[in-house]
Each structure stands twice: as C-alpha cells, then as structure tokens.
Short mmCIF file of C-alpha atoms in Angstrom, two decimals:
data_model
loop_
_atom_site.label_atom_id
_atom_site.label_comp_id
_atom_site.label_asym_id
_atom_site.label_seq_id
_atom_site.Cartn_x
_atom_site.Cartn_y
_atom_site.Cartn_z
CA UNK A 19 108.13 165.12 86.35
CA UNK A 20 107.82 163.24 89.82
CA UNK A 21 110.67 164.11 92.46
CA UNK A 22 112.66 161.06 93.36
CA UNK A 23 115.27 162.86 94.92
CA UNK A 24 113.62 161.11 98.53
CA UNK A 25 114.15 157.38 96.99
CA UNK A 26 118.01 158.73 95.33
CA UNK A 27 119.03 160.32 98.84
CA UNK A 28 117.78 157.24 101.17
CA UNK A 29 119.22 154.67 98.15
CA UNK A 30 122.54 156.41 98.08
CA UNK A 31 122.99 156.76 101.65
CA UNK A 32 122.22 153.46 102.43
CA UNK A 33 124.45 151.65 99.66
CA UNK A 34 127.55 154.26 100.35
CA UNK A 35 127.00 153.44 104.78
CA UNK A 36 126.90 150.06 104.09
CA UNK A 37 129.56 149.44 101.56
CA UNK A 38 131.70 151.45 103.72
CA UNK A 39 131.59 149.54 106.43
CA UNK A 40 133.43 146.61 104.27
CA UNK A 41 136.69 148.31 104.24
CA UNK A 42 136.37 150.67 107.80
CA UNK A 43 135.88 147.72 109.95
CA UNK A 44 139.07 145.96 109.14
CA UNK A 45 140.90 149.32 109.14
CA UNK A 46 139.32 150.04 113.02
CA UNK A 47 140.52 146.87 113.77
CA UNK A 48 143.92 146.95 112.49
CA UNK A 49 144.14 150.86 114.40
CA UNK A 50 142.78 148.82 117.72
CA UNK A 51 140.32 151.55 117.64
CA UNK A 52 137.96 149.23 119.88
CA UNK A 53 135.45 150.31 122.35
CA UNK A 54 136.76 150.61 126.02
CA UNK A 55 133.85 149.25 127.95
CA UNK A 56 132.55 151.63 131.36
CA UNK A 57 133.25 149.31 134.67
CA UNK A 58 129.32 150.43 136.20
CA UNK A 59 127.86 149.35 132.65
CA UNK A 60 126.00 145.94 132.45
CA UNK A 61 128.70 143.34 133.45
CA UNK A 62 127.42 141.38 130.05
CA UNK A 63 128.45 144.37 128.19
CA UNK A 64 132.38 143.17 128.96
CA UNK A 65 132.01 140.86 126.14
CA UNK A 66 131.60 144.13 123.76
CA UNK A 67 135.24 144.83 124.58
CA UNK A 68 136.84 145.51 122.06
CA UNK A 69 134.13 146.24 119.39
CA UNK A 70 135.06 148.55 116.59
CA UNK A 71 133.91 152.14 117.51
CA UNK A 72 134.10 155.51 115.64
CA UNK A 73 131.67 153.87 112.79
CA UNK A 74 129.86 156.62 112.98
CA UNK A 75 132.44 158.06 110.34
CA UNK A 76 130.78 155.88 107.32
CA UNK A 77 127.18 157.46 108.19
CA UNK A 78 128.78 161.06 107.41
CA UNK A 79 129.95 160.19 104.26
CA UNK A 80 127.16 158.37 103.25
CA UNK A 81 125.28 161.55 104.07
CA UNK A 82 127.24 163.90 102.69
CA UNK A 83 127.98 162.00 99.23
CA UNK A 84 124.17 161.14 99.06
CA UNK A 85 123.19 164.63 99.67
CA UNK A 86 125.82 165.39 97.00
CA UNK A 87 124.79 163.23 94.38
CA UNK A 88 121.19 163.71 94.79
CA UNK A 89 121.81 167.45 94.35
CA UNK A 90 123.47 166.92 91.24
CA UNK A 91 121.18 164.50 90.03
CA UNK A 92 118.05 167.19 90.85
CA UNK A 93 119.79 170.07 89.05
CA UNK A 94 120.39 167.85 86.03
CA UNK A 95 116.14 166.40 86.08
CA UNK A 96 115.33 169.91 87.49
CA UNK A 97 113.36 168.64 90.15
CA UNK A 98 111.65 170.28 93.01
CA UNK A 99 114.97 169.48 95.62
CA UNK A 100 117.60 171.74 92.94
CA UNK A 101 114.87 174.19 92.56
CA UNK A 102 114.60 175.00 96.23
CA UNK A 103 118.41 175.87 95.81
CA UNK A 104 118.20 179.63 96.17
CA UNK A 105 115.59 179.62 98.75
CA UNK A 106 115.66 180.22 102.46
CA UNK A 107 114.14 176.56 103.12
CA UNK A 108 117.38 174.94 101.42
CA UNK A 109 119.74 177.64 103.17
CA UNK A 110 117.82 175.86 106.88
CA UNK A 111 118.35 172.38 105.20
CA UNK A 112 121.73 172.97 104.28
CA UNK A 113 122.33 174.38 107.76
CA UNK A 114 121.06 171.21 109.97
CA UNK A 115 123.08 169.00 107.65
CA UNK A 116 126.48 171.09 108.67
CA UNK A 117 125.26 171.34 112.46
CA UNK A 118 125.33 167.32 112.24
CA UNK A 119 128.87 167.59 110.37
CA UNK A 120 130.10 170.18 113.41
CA UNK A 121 128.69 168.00 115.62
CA UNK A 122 130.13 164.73 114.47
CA UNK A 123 133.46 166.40 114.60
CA UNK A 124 132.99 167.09 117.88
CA UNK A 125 132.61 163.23 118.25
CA UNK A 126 135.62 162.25 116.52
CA UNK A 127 137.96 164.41 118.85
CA UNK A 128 135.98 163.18 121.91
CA UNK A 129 136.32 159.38 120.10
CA UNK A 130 139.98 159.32 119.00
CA UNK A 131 140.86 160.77 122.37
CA UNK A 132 138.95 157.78 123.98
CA UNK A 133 140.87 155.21 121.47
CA UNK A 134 144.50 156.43 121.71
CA UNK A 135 144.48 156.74 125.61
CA UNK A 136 142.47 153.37 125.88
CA UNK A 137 140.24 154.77 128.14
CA UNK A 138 136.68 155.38 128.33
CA UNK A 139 137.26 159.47 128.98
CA UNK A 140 137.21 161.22 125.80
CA UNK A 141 137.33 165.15 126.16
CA UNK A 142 136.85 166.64 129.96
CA UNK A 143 133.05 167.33 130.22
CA UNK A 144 134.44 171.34 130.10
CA UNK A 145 135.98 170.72 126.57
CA UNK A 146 133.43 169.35 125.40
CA UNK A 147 130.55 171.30 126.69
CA UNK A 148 132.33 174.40 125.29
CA UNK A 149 132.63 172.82 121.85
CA UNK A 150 129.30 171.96 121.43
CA UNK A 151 127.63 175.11 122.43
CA UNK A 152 130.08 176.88 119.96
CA UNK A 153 128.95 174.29 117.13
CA UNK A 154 124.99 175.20 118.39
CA UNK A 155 125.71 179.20 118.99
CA UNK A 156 127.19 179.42 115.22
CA UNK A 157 123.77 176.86 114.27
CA UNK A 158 121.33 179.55 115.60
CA UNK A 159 122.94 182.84 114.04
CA UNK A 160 123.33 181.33 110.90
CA UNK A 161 119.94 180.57 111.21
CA UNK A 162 119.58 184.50 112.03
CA UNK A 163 121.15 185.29 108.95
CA UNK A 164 119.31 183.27 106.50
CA UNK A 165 116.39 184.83 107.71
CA UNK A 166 114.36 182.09 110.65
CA UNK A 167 111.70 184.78 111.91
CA UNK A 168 108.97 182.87 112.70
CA UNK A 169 108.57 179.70 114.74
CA UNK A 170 105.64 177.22 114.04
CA UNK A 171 103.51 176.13 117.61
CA UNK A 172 100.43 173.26 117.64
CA UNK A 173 97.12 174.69 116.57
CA UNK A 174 98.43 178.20 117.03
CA UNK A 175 100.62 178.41 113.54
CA UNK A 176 104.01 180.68 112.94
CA UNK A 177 104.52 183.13 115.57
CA UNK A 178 107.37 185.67 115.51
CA UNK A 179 111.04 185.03 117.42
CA UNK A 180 111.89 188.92 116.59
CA UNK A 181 109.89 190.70 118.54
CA UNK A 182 108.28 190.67 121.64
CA UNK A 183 108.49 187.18 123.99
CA UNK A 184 109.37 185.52 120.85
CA UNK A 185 113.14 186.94 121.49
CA UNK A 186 113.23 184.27 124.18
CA UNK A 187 113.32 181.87 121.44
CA UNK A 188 117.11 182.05 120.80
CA UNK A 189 117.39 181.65 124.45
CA UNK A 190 115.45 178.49 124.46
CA UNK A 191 116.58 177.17 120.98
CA UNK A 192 120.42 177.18 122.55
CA UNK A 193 119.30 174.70 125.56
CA UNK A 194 117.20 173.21 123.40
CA UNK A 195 120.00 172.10 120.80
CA UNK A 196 122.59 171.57 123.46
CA UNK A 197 120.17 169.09 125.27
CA UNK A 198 118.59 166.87 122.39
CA UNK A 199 122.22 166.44 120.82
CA UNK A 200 123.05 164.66 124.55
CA UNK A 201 120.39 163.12 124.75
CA UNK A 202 120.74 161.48 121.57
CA UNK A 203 124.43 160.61 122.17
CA UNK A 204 123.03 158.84 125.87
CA UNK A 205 120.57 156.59 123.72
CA UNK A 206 123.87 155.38 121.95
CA UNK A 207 124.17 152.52 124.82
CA UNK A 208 122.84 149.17 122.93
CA UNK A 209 123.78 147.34 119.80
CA UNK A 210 121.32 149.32 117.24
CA UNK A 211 119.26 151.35 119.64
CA UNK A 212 119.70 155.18 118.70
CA UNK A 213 120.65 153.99 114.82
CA UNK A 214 116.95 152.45 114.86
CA UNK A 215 114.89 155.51 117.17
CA UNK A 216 116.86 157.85 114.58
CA UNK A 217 115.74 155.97 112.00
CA UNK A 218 112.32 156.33 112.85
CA UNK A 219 112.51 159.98 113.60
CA UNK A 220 113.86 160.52 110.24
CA UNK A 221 111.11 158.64 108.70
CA UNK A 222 108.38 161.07 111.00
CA UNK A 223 110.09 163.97 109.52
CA UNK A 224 110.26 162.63 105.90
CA UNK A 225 106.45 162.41 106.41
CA UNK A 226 106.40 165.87 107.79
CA UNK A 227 108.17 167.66 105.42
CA UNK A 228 106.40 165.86 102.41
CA UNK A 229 103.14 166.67 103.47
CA UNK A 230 104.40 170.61 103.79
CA UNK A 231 106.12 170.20 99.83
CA UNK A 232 109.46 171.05 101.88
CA UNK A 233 111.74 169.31 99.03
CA UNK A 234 115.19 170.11 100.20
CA UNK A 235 113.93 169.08 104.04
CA UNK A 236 112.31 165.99 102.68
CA UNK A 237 115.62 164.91 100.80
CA UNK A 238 117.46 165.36 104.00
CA UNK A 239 115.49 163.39 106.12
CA UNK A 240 115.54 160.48 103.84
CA UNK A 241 119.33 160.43 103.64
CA UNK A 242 120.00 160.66 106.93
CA UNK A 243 117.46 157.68 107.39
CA UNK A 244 118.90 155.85 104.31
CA UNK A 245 122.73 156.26 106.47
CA UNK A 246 120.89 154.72 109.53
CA UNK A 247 119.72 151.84 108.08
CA UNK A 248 122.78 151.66 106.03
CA UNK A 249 124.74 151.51 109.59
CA UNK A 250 122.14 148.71 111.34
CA UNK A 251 123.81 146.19 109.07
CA UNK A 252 126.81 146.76 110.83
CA UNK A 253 125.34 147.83 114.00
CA UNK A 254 122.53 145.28 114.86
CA UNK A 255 122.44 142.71 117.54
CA UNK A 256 125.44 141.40 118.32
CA UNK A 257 127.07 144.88 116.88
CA UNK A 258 129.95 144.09 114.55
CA UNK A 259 130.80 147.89 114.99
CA UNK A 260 129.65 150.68 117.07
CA UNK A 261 129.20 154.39 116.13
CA UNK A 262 130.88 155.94 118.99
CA UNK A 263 130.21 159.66 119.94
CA UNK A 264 131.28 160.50 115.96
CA UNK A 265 127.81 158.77 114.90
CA UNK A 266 125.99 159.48 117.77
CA UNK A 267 126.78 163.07 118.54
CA UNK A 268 126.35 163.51 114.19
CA UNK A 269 122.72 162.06 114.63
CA UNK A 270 122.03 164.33 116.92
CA UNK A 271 122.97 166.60 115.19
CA UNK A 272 120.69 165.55 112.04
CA UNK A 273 117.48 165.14 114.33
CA UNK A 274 117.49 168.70 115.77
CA UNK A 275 118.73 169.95 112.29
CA UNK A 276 115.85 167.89 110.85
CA UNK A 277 113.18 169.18 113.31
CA UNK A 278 114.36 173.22 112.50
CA UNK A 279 114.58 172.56 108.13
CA UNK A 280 110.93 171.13 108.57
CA UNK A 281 109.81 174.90 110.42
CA UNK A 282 108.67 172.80 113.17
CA UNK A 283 110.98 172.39 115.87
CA UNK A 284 108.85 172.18 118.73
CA UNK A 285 107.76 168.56 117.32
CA UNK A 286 110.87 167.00 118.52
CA UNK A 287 109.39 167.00 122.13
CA UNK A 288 106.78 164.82 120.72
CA UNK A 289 108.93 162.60 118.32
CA UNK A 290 112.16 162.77 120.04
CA UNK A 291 110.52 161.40 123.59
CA UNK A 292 112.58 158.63 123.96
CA UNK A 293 116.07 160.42 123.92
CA UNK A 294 113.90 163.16 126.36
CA UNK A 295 113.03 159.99 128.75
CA UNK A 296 116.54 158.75 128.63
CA UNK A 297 117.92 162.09 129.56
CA UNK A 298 115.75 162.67 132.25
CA UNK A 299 116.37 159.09 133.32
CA UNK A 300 119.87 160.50 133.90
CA UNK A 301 118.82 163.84 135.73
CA UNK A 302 116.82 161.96 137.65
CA UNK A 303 118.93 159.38 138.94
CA UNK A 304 121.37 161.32 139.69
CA UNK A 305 119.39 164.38 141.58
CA UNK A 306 118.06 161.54 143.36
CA UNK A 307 121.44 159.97 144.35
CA UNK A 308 122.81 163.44 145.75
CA UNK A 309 119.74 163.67 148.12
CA UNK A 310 119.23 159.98 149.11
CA UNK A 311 121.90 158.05 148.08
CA UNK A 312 119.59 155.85 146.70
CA UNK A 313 118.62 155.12 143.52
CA UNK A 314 115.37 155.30 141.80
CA UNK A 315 116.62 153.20 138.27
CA UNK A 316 118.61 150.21 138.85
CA UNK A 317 121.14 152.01 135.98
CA UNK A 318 120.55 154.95 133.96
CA UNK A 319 120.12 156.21 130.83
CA UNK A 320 117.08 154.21 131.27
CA UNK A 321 117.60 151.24 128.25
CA UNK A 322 120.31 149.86 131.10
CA UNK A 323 117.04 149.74 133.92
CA UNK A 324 115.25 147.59 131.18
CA UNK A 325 118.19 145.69 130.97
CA UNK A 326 118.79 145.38 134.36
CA UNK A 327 114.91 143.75 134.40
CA UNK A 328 116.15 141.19 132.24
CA UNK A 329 114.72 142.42 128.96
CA UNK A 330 116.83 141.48 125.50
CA UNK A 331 118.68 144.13 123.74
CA UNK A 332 116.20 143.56 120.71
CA UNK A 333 113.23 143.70 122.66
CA UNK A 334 114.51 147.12 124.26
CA UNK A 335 115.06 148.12 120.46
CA UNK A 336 112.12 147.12 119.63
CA UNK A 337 109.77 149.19 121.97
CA UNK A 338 111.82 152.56 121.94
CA UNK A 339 111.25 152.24 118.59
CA UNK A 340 107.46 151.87 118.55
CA UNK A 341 107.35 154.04 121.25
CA UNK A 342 108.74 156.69 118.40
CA UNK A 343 107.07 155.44 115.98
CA UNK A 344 103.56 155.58 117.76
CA UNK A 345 104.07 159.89 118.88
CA UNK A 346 105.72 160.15 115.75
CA UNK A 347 102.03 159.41 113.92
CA UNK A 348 100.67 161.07 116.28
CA UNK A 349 103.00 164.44 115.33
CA UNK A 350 102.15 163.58 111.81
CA UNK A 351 98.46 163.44 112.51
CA UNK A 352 98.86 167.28 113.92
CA UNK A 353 100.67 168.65 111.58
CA UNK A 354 97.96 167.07 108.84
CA UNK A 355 94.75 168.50 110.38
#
C-alpha cells in the first residue's frame, strides 16, 4: 500500500502547533513571559514589546507527538516509515530529531532566563557555547555508534569519514553543527522569517529524501515542516507570538539533523544559504567594526540592513524565502541527475 506517513506527519504537526497555540498564548501572557526588545534593534521593533516569546515550545510537541503518532500509525499499516525501524537510516532520523530536542532545551534555559530577569541576556555567551557543543559532541558520536561511515559529496558520491582525510570529517561536522544551529537562531529576527526559510528547507529535504526512498528521513522532514507552518499562524506579520531561542535554536536543530538523516549534509551550504549570509552578515560587520569602526551593513544579521532600506517585513520574508526556495531546486536538481 502507498506510504502516507509524509501527509500524517506534516497533518499532525500542523493541527497539534496550531491548536496549541490557543491555550500557550494566554498562559505566556498571564506568566508575562513577553519578549524584552534589544535597544540597537530597529526602533519600530519597540512596538513588539511585550510579544509572547518561548512559542517555540508548541513546535516541539507538535513534532514530537506527530512523529509519535505517525510511528504508530506506520507500524499498525506496516508502511515503509515502521519498516525502516531497525535500520541505521531511522537510528540517523531518530538522532537529528533528539539533536533538535537537546537543542531546544538549550533554548528554553537561555529563554526563561531572559523572561524571569526581564532582560534581553539569556545565558552568558560561555554557558551557552559550552552547552551547545556538548548537545553537538554527543550528536556526532552517536552518530559514530550507529554506524555514519561514509559521507555523500556532489558528483563524487559516498566517500569514507574513517579513514584517511575523511577523519577530518568529525572535525568539520562539530563547526559545522555548532555554526548552522546559530545561524539559524540569528535569522529568528522578524515576525515569520526563520519559521518560513525553515519551512522551505524542510520542504527541499522532503524532496530529497523522497527521491532517495529515505522513509523515516522523509517523515521527519514533513513534520518538522507541518510544525512550521503550524507556528506561522501564530507567528506571521504582525506576530501574535514569537518562538524565542526554544523554537529557534530547536529548528536549528531539525535543519542540520535533517541535512545528516538525508546522507547528504554537505547540501545545507546550498539550501541553508540564507542563515550562511546572515551569519556572515554578522562576522562581517563586526570584523569590520574592530578594524574601522565603521560599518559595512547599516545593522546586522542582514534582514535588519533590508530593513534599515525601508523594505516591509513581508517583503524581506518573502525573498529569503525564494532565495531558499530557488538553491533549494537547484540542490534537488543535483541530487536527481
């Protein structure tokens, strides 16, 4: 019979997100768990005081019971998604889904830090460095342990990360986590920005991993893409709620988690070139600073410059998105021939 575990996960997710956002919206208002606005943001931004943060709670558990129920439902139809159960691929799957877990509970401690002292500090950058490389360090041994020996590259195919220079792969797979988890969390600075780039992503990768018959991959990428959407009804422009570094720091999580379950990790330097660009943005601007003490942006990460030029929130949206969505085809397109 067909697999609908894809449609189930992306259904489920985005019912559960939604819905939840009914009763955790009140509650973060009732808490005063509002969003302390940064003094250097946009001035406009002031008006965002306030906002309900730490949404990003509802897209876990929309995650976590779609993945859940989808299972359950697959092992009951006996579908393609349960029978990868006992496989490495699901153990990889199963693995990126817990990374964004770790990850958003990084978030939360960095969030409710942020809400309780009413300030816009969260955990010292030391603390929370430290926790996130732990989070990545126990990502890429249990990765190790499931058995990841082989890495996929463009028009070369799987190449080994056990012997030889492909050692340096654990080496670069560390930064490499570390970095795209940040740089999704600094894309998290307009009213549905990273929920809709994510979304997109998530979409690339469902492509990705159908075309490869990667069930278990395919299923994940759908929920986590069924939990964005799920969260833009609460999160699109003017934002009724934000995600805070729960959601965002948890979708980073998911996209790198995403880019390893599909065997193809290298791809998110392709798909993922908008958080890359706003990273930089930051690197830049501030390298730049230090030497000159001028800038190059007129604000970083970069969807504050376009801002800054006058351009909507919806319009910014709007392009980082088909920016995505554009080397996104293109990654599909690759990965196809």
């Amino acid at each position: 019979m067909s697999d609908f575990s894809p449609v189930i996960a992306a259904a489920v997710a985005f019912i559960v997100t939604a819905a939840l956002g009914l009763p955790a919206l009140p509650m973060l208002k009732r808490l005063k768990f509002g969003q302390t606005i940064l003094e250097d943001g946009p001035k406009w931004h002031s008006s965002k005081q306030g906002t309900p943060t730490m949404g990003g709670i509802i897209m876990v558990a929309g995650v976590l019971l779609s993945f859940s129920i989808t299972y359950a439902f697959s092992a009951i139809a006996q579908t393609a998604f349960a029978n990868e159960r006992m496989t490495y691929r699901f153990s990889v799957t199963l693995a990126g889904v817990a990374l964004a877990v770790a990850m958003g509970i990084v978030g939360f401690m960095d969030d409710y830090i942020k809400v309780v002292k009413k300030r816009n500090l969260g955990l010292t950058a030391k603390q929370k460095t430290f926790l996130q490389l732990l989070v990545t360090v126990a990502y890429l041994v249990t990765l190790y342990l499931i058995g990841v020996r082989t890495t996929w590259i463009p028009f070369v195919g799987e190449i080994s990360v056990v012997s030889g220079a492909g050692i340096l792969f654990w080496i670069i797979a560390l930064f490499f986590v570390y970095g795209f988890v940040n740089a999704v969390n600094l894309t998290d600075g307009i009213d549905g920005l990273a929920s809709s780039v994510t979304l997109v992503v998530c979409c690339v990768f469902m492509l990705i991993t159908g075309l490869t018959g990667m069930a278990s991959a395919n299923t994940a990428s759908a929920a986590f893409a069924g939990a964005c959407v799920g969260f833009l009804v609460w999160n699109i422009h003017p934002a009724k709620m934000f995600m805070g570094d729960t959601g965002s720091l948890f979708l980073g999580g998911a996209v790198v988690g995403l880019g390893f379950s599909s065997g193809k990790p290298i791809l998110l330097i392709l798909v993922g070139i908008v958080y890359l660009i706003e990273a930089l943005s930051v690197m830049i601007q501030v390298s730049y600073f230090k030497k000159t003490k001028k800038r190059i942006f007129k604000m970083t990460p970069i969807h504050h410059h376009f801002e800054m030029c006058g351009w909507k929130e919806e319009k910014i949206v709007f392009v980082f998105s088909a920016v995505t969505l554009a080397l996104g085809a293109i990654a599909v397109l690759i990965v196809a021939l």
